[in-house]
mmCIF file of C-alpha atoms in Angstrom:
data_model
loop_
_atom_site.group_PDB
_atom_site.id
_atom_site.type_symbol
_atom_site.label_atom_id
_atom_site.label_comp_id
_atom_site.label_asym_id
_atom_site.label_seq_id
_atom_site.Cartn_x
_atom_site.Cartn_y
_atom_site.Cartn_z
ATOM 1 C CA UNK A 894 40.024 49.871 -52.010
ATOM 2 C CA UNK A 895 39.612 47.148 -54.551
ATOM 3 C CA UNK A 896 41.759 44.264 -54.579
ATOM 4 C CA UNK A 897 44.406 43.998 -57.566
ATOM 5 C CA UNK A 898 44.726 40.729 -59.637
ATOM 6 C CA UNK A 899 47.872 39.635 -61.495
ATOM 7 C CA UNK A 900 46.427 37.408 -64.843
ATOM 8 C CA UNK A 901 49.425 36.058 -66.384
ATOM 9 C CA UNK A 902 49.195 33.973 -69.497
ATOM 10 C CA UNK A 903 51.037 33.560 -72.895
ATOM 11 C CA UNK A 904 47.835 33.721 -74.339
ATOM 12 C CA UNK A 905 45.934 36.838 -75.121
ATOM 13 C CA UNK A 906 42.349 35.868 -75.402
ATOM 14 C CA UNK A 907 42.278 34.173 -72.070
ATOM 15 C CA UNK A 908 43.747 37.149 -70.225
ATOM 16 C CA UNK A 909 41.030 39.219 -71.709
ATOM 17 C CA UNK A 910 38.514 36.381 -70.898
ATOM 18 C CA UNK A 911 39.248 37.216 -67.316
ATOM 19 C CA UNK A 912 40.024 41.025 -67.421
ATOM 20 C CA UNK A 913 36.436 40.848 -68.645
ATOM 21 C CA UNK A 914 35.218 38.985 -65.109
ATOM 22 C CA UNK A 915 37.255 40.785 -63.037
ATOM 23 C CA UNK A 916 36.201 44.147 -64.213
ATOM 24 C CA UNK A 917 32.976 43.514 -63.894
ATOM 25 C CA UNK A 918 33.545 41.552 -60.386
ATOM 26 C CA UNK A 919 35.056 45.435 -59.104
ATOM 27 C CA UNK A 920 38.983 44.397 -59.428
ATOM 28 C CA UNK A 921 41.578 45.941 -60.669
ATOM 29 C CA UNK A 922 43.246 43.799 -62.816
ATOM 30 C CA UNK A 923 47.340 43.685 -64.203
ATOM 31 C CA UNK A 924 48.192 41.545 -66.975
ATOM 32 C CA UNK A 925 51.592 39.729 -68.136
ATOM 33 C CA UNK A 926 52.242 37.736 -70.788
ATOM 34 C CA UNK A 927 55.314 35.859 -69.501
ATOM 35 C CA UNK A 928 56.815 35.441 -66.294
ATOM 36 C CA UNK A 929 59.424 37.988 -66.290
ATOM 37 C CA UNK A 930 56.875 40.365 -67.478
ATOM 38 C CA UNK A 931 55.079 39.291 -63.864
ATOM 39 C CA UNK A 932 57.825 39.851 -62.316
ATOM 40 C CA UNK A 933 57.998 43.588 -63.014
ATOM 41 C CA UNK A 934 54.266 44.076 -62.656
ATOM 42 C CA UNK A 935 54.974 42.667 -58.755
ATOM 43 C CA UNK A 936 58.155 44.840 -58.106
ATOM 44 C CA UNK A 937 56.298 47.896 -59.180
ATOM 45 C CA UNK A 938 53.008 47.837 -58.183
ATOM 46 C CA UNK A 939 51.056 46.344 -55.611
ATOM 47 C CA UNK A 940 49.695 42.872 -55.961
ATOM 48 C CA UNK A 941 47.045 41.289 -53.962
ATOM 49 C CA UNK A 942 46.556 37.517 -55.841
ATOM 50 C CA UNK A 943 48.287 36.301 -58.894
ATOM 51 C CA UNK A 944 47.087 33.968 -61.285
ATOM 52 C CA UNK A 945 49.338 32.310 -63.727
ATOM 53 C CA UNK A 946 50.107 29.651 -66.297
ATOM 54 C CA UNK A 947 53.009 26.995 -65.783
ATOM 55 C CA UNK A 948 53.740 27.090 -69.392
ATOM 56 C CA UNK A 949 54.832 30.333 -70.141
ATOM 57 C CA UNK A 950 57.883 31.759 -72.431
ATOM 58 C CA UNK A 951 61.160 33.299 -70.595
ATOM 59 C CA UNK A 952 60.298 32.425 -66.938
ATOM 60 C CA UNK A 953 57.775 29.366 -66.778
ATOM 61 C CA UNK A 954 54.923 29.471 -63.611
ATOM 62 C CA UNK A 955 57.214 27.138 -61.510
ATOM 63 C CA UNK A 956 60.278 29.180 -61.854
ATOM 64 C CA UNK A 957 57.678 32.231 -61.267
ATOM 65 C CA UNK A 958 55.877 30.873 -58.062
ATOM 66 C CA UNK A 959 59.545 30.225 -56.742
ATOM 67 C CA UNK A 960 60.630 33.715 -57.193
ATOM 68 C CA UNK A 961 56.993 34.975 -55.497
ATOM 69 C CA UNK A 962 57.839 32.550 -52.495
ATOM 70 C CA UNK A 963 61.173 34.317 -51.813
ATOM 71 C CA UNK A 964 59.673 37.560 -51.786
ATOM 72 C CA UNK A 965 55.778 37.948 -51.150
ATOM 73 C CA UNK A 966 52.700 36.137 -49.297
ATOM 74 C CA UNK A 967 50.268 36.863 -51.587
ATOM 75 C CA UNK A 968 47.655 33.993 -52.661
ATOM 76 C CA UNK A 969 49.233 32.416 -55.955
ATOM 77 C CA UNK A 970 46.587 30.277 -58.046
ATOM 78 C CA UNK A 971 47.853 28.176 -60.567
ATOM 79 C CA UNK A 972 45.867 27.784 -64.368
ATOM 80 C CA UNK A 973 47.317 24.697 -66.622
ATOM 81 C CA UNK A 974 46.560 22.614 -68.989
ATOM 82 C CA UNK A 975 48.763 20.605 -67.177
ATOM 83 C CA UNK A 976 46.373 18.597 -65.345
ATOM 84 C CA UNK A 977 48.212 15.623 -64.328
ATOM 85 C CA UNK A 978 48.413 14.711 -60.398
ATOM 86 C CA UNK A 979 52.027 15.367 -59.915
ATOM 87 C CA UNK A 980 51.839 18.867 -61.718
ATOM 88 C CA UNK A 981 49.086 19.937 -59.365
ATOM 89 C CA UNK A 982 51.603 18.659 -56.226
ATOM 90 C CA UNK A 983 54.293 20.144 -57.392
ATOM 91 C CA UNK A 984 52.862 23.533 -57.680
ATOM 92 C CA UNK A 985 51.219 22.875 -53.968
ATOM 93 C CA UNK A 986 54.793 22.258 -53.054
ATOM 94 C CA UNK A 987 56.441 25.226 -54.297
ATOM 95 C CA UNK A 988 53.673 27.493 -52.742
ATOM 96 C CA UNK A 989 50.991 28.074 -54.673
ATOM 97 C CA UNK A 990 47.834 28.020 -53.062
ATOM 98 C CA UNK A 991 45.234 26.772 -55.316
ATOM 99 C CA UNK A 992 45.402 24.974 -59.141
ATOM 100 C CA UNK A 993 42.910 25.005 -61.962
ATOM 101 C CA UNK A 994 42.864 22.854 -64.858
ATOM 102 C CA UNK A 995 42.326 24.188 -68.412
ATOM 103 C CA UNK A 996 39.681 24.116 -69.812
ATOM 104 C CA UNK A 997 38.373 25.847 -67.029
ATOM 105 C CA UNK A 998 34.838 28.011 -66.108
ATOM 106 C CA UNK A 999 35.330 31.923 -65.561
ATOM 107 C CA UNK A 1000 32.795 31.709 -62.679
ATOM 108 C CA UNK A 1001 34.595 29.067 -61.008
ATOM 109 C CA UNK A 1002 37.874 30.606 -61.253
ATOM 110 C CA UNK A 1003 35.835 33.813 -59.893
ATOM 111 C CA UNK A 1004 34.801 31.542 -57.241
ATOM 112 C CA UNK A 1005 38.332 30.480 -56.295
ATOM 113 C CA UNK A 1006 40.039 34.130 -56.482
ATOM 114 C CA UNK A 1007 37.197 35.418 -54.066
ATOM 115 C CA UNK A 1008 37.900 32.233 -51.770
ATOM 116 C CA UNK A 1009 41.829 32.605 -51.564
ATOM 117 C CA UNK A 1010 40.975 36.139 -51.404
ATOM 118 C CA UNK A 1011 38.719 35.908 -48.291
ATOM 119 C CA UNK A 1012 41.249 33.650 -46.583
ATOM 120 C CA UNK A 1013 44.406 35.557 -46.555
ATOM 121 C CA UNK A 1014 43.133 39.178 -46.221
ATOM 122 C CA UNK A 1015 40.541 38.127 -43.224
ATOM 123 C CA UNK A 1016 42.356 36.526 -41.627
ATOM 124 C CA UNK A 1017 44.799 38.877 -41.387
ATOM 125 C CA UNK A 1018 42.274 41.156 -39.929
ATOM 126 C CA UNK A 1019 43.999 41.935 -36.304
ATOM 127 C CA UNK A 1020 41.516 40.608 -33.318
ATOM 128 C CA UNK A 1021 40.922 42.600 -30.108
ATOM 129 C CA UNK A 1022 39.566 39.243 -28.580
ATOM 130 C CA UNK A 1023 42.932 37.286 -28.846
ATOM 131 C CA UNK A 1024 45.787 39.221 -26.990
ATOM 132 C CA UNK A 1025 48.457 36.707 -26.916
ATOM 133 C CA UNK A 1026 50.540 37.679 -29.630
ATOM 134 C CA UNK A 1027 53.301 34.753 -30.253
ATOM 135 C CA UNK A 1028 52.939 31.133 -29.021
ATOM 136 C CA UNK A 1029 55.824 29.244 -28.525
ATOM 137 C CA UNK A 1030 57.195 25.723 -28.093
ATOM 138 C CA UNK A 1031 60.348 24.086 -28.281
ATOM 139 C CA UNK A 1032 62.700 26.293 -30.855
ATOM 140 C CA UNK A 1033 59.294 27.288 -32.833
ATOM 141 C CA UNK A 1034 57.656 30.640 -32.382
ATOM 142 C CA UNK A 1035 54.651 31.758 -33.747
ATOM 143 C CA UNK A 1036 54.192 35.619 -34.190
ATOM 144 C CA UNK A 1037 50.241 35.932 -34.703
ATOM 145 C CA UNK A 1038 50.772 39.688 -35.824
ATOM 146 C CA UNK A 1039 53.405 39.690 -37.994
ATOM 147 C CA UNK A 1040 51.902 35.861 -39.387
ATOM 148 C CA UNK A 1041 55.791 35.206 -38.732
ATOM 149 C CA UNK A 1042 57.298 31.897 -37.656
ATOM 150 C CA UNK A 1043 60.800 32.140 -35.895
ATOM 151 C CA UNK A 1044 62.886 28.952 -35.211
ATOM 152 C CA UNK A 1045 65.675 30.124 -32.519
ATOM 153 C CA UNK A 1046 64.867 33.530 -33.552
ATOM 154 C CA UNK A 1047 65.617 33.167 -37.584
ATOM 155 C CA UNK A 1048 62.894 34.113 -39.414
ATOM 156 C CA UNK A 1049 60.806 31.831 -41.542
ATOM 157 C CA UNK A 1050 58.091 33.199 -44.302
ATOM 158 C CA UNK A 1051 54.722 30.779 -44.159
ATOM 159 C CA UNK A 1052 51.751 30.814 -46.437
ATOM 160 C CA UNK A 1053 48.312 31.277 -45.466
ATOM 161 C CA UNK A 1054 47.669 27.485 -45.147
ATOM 162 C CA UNK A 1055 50.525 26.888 -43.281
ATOM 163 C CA UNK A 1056 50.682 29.711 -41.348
ATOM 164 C CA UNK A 1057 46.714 28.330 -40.251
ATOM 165 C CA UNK A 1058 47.156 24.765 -40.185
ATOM 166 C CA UNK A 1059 50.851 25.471 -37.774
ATOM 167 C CA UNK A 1060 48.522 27.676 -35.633
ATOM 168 C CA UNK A 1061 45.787 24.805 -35.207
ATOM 169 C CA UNK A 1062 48.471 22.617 -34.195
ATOM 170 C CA UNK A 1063 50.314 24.929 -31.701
ATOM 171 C CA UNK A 1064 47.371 26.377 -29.708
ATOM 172 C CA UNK A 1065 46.594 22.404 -29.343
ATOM 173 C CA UNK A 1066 49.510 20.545 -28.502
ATOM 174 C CA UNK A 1067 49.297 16.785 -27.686
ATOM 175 C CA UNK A 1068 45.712 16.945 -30.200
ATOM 176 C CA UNK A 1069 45.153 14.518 -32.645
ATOM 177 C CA UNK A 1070 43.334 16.156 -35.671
ATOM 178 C CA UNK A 1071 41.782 14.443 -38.453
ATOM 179 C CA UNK A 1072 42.567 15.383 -41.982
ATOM 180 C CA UNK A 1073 38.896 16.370 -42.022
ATOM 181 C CA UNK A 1074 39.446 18.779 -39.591
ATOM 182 C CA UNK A 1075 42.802 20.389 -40.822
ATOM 183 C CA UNK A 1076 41.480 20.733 -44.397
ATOM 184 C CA UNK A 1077 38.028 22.528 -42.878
ATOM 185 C CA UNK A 1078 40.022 24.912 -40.677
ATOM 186 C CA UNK A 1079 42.907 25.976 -42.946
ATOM 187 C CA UNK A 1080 40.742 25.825 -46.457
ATOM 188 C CA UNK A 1081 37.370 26.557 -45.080
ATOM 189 C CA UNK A 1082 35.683 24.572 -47.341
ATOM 190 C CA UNK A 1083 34.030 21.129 -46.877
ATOM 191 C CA UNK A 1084 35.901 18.481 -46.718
ATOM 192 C CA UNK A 1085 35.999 16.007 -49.806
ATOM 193 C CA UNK A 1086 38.336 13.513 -49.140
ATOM 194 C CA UNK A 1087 41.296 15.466 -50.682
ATOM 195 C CA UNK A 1088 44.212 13.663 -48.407
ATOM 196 C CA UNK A 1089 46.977 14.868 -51.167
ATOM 197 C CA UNK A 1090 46.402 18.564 -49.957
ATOM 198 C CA UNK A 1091 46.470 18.341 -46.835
ATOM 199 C CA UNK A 1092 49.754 15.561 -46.990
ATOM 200 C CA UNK A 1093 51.357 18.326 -49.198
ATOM 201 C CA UNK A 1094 51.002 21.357 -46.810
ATOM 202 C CA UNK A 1095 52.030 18.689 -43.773
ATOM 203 C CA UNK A 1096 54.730 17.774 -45.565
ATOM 204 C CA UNK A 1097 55.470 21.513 -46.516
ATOM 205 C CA UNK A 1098 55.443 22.566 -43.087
ATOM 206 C CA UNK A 1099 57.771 19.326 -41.952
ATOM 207 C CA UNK A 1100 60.696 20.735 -44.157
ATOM 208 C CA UNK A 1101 60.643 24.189 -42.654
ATOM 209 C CA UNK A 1102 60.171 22.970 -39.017
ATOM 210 C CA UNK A 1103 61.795 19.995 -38.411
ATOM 211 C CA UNK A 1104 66.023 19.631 -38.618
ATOM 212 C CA UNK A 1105 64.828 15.823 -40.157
ATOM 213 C CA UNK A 1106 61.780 15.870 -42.183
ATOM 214 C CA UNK A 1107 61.531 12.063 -42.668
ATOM 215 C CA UNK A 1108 62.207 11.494 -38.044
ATOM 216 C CA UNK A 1109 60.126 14.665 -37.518
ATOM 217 C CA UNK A 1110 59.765 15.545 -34.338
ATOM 218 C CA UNK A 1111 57.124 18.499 -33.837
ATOM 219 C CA UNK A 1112 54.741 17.119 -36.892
ATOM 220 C CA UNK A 1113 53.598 13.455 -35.890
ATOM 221 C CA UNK A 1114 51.622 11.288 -38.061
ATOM 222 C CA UNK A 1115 49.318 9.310 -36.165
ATOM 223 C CA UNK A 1116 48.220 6.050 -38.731
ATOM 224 C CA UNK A 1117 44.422 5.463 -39.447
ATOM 225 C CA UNK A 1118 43.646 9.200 -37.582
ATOM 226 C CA UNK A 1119 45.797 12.092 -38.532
ATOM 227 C CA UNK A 1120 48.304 14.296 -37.262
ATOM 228 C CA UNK A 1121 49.318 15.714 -33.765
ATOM 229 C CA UNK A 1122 51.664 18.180 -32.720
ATOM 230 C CA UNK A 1123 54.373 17.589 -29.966
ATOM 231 C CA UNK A 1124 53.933 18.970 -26.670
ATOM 232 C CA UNK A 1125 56.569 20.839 -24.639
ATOM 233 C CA UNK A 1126 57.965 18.101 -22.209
ATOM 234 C CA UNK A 1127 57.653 15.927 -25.056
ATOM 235 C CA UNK A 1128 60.769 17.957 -26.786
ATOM 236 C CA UNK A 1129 62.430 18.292 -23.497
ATOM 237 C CA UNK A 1130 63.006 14.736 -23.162
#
């Protein structure tokens, strides 16, 4: 079954620009004009990967992506013009899962859907060769087949990165892992010294996790290396 895209943009010619690639790439594509427009395109149909402007008329991309968060775990890619360093953090922040500047290539935003795509779809992809179903430390579980995290049984909704990078960290606790190594596993991409994504999604995961983001005590940084997660007598003590 082909994969449906969401291509929202206030402006015409660049939603047609990539209803044109995505056609021919086999996808089905949706398009919106506006963000409550999305909104009704998600709430009736089903939605695999949205792509979407920040500045948009009625409901712009941030108040969009915040609505998706409450809702859905589909891959969100944000498309600006808005290309400034704390725009693309802030949309990191509120979920969104990749960000492309405008002007922008087709092929590489091609590129990126396939990518974000690939990520959250295989890996959902149920495996015969891992039985153990939840891990668990301290008040965090980790439900590997519902991609669920429960803190004193409440649940919490993750996104693809974090739902990977908190799964690195649990199946290893006590590990130190490099930046290098988080950003490899939970992007599968090579490394290129991007330290502000993988500080985002850390500090993403810190303010679901952790009663006190800034004295966390599951997430700790580890100066000059990386990051470790606690291990179980550690949170007994």
């Amino acid at each position: 079954m082909p994969r449906t895209i969401l291509v929202v943009d206030d402006d015409p010619d660049i939603v047609d620009m990539l209803k044109l690639y995505l056609d021919a790439e086999g996808y089905t594509t949706l398009a919106a004009f506006d963000g409550l427009a999305a909104l009704e395109q998600l709430r009736s149909q089903r939605v695999d990967l949205a792509l979407f402007d920040i500045m948009m008329p009625v409901i712009d991309g941030y108040q969009l992506l915040r609505t998706i968060r409450q809702d859905y775990k589909i891959p969100v890619i944000l498309v600006s013009a808005k290309n400034q360093e704390l725009d693309k953090i802030t949309g990191l922040k509120l979920g969104a899962d990749d960000y492309v500047s405008k002007p922008f290539s087709p092929m590489e935003v091609m590129a990126r859907i396939q990518a974000q795509l690939r990520r959250s779809y295989e890996f959902n992809e149920p495996s015969e060769a891992d039985p153990v179903s939840v891990t668990r430390i301290g008040d965090l579980v980790l439900d590997h087949r519902e991609f669920m995290l429960y803190i004193k049984g409440k649940p919490v909704s993750l996104s693809v990165i974090e739902y990977k990078l908190l799964n690195l960290f649990m199946r290893e606790p006590g590990r130190v892992f490099t930046k290098r190594q988080m950003f490899e596993h939970a992007w599968d991409e090579l490394y290129l010294a991007d330290d502000n994504a993988v500080m985002v999604q850390i500090s993403r995961l810190r303010d679901k996790i952790e009663a006190n983001p800034r004295n966390p005590v599951y997430i700790k940084t580890i100066r000059g290396l990386g990051y470790r997660f606690a291990k179980k007598d550690e949170l007994s003590r």
